[in-house]
Coordinates of C-alpha atoms and ligand atoms in Angstrom, one line a residue:
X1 CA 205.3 -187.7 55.6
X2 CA 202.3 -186.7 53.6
X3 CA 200.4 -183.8 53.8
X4 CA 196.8 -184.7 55.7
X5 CA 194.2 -184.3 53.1
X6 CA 191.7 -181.4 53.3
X7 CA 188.6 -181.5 55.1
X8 CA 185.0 -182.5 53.9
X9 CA 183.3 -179.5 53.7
X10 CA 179.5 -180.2 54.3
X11 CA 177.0 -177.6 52.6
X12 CA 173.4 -178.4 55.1
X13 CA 170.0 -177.3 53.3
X14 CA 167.2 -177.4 56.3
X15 CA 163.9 -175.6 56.1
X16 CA 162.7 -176.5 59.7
X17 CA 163.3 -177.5 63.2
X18 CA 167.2 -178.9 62.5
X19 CA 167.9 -181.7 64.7
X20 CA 169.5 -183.1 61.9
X21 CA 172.1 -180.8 61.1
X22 CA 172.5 -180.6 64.7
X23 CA 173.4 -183.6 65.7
X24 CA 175.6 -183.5 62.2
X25 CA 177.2 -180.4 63.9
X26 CA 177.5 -182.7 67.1
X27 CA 179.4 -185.6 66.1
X28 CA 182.0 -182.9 64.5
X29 CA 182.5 -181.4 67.5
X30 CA 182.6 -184.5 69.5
X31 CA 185.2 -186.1 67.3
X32 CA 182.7 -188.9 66.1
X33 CA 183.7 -187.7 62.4
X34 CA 186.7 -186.9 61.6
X35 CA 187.9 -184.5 58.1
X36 CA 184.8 -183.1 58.0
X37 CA 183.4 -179.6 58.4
X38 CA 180.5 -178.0 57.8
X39 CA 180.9 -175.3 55.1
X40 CA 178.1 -173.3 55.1
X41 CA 174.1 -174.0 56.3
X42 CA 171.5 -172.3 54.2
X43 CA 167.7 -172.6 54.6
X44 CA 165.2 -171.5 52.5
X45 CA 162.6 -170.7 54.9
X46 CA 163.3 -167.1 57.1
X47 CA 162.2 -168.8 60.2
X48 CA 163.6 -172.3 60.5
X49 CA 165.3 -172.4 63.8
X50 CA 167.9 -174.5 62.4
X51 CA 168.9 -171.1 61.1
X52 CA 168.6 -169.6 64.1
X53 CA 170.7 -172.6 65.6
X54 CA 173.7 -172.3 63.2
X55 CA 174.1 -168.6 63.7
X56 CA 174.1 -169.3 67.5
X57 CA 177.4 -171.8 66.1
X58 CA 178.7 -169.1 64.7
X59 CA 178.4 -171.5 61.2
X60 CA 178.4 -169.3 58.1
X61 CA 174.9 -169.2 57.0
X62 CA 172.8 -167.9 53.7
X63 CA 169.1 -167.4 53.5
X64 CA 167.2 -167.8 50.0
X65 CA 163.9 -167.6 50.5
X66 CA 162.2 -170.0 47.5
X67 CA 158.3 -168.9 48.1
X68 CA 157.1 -167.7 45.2
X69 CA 160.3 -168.1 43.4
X70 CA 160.9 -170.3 40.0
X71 CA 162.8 -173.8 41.0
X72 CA 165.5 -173.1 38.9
X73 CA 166.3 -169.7 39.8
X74 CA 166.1 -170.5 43.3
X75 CA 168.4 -173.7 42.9
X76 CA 171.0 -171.3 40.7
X77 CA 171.4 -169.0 43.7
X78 CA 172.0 -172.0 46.5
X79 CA 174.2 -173.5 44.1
X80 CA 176.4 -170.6 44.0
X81 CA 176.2 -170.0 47.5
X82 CA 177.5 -173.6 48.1
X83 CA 180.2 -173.6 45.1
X84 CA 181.4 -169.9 46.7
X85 CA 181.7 -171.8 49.8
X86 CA 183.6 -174.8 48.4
X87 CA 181.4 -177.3 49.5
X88 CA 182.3 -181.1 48.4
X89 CA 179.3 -182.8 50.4
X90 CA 175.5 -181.5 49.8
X91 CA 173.3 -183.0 53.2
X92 CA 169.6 -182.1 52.8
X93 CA 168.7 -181.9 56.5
X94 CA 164.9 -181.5 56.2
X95 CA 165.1 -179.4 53.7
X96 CA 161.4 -179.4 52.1
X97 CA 161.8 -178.5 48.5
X98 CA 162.8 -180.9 45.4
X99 CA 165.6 -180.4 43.6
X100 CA 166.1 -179.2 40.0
X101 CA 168.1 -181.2 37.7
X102 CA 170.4 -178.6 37.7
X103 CA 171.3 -178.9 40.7
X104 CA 171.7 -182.8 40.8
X105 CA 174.0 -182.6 38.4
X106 CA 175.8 -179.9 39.4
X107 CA 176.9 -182.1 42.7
X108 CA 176.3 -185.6 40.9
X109 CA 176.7 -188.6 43.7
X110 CA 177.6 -185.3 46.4
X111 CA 173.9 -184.7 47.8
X112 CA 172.9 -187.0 50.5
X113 CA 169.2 -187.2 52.2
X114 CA 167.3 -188.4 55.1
X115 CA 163.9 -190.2 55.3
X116 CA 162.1 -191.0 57.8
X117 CA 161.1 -194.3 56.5
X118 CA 162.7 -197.5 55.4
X119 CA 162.5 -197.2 51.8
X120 CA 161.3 -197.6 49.3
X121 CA 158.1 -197.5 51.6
X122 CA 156.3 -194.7 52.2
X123 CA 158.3 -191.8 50.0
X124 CA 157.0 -188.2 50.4
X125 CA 155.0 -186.4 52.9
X126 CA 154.4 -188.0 57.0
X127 CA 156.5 -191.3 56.3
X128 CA 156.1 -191.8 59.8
X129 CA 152.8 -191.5 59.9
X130 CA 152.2 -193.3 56.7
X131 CA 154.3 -196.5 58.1
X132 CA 152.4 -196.3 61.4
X133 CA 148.9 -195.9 59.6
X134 CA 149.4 -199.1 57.5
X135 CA 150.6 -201.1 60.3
X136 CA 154.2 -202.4 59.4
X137 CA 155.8 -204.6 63.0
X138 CA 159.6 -202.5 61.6
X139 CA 160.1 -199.0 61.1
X140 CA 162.7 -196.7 60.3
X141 CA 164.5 -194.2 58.4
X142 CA 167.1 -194.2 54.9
X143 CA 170.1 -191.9 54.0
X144 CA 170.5 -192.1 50.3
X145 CA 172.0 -190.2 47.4
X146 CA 169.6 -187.8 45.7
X147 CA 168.7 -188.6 41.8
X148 CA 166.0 -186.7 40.1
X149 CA 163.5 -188.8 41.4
X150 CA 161.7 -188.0 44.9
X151 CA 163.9 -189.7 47.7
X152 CA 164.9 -192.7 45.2
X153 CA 168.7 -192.7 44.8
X154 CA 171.0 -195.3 46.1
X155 CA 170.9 -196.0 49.7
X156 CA 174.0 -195.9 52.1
X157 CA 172.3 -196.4 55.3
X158 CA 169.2 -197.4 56.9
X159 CA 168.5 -197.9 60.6
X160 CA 165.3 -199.9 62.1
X161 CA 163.6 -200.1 64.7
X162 CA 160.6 -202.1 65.7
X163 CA 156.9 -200.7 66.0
X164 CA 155.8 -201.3 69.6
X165 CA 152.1 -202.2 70.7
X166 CA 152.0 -199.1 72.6
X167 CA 153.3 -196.9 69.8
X168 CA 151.7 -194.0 68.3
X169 CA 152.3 -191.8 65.4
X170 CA 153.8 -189.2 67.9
X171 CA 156.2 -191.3 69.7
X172 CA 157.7 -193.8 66.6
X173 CA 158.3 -190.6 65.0
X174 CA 160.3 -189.6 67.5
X175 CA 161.8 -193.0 68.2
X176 CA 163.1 -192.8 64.6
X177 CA 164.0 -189.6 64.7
X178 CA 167.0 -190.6 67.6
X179 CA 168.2 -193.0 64.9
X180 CA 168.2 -190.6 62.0
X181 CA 170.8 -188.7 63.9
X182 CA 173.1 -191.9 64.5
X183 CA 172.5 -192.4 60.8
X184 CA 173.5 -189.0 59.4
X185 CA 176.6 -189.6 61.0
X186 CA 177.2 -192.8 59.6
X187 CA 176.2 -192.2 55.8
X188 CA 178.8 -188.7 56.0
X189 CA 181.1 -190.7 57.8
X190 CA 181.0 -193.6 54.8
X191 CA 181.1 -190.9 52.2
X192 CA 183.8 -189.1 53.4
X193 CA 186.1 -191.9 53.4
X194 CA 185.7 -192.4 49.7
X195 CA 186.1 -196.5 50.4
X196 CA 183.3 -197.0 48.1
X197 CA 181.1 -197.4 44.6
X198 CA 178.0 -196.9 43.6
X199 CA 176.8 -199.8 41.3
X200 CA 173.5 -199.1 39.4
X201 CA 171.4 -198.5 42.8
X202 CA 173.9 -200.2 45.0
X203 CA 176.4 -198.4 47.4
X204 CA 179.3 -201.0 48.3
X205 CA 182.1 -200.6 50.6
X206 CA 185.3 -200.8 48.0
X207 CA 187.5 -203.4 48.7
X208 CA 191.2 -201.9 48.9
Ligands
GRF1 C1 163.4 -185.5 59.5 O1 162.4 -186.4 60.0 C2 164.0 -185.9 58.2 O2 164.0 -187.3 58.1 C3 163.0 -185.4 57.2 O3 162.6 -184.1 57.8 C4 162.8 -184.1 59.2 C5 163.7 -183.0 59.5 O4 163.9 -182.9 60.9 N1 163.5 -185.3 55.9 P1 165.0 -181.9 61.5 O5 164.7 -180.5 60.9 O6 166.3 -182.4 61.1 O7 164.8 -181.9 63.0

């Protein structure tokens, strides 16, 4: 009989409201991912209730505040926090700062994000917004691997949904934002089971 392997320890970055890492924190509890545990949440911003949500978990948490603080010397202390904490998996959970190279390659192909967008439309700031301004009929949102580039690394999953007549900015946001959550759990859920390889930009399920 073999030994079961160890757990997936997640490391969450969030800066804001958290739904994200809750519903990451959900499907733990819930059973929907199995091997995986969340390591440590940290947040760079004092009052995220995402924070305040984690603590209420009783999750190990860490606050570095990065206002006014060089990118590098911010990202050395959140790295150590998430090395001292032995996390395998980094998910950036609305976590609203870029990362130094340093810290992509400290974790390379271990930092996973979530857009609100299908990409590679509407990257950055409001993709929501953006996609409902311009018009598109198919919305939705991406979980990719970070690269130096903003949220431009391989995808592993994308979820959409269509834009409806009676939309608005306000409620497609918050259409996609019940399918980021399903997504989240996917893309950690895919990672976590190793079956795959990243070709150039392409994820791909390995075949065993
Ligand atoms: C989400 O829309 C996510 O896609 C984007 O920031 C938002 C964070 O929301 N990167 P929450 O803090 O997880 O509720």
């Amino acid at each position: 009989m073999s030994a079961a392997a160890s757990p997936l320890r997640l490391g969450i970055l969030l800066s804001g409201r958290g739904s994200n890492f809750l519903a990451i924190a959900d499907s733990i509890r819930a059973g929907r991912l199995h091997g995986v545990e969340i390591a440590v949440v940290i947040s760079n911003v004092a009052e995220a209730p995402g924070l305040d949500a984690a603590q209420k978990l009783d999750l190990p948490t860490a606050l570095f505040v990065s206002k006014g603080r060089k990118r590098a010397d911010h990202d050395a202390d959140v790295i150590a926090c998430l090395q001292a904490h032995r996390v395998d998996l980094v998910c950036l959970a609305g976590y609203m700062r870029l990362l130094s190279p340093g810290f992509i390659a400290a974790f390379p192909h271990r930092i996973l994000n979530i857009h609100p967008s299908l990409l590679p439309a509407f990257p950055g700031l409001e993709a929501q917004e953006q996609a409902f301004a311009y018009g598109v009929k198919v919305a939705g949102c991406t979980v990719h691997f970070v690269d130096e580039e903003l949220d431009h690394g391989p995808i592993v999953v994308q979820r959409a949904i269509p834009v409806l007549d009676d939309d608005d900015a306000e409620s497609l946001a918050h259409r996609i934002l019940a399918e980021e959550h399903l997504a989240y759990t996917d893309a950690i859920r895919l990672v976590a089971s190793g079956a795959y390889q990243i070709r150039g930009r392409r994820y791909v399920k390995r075949s065993s």
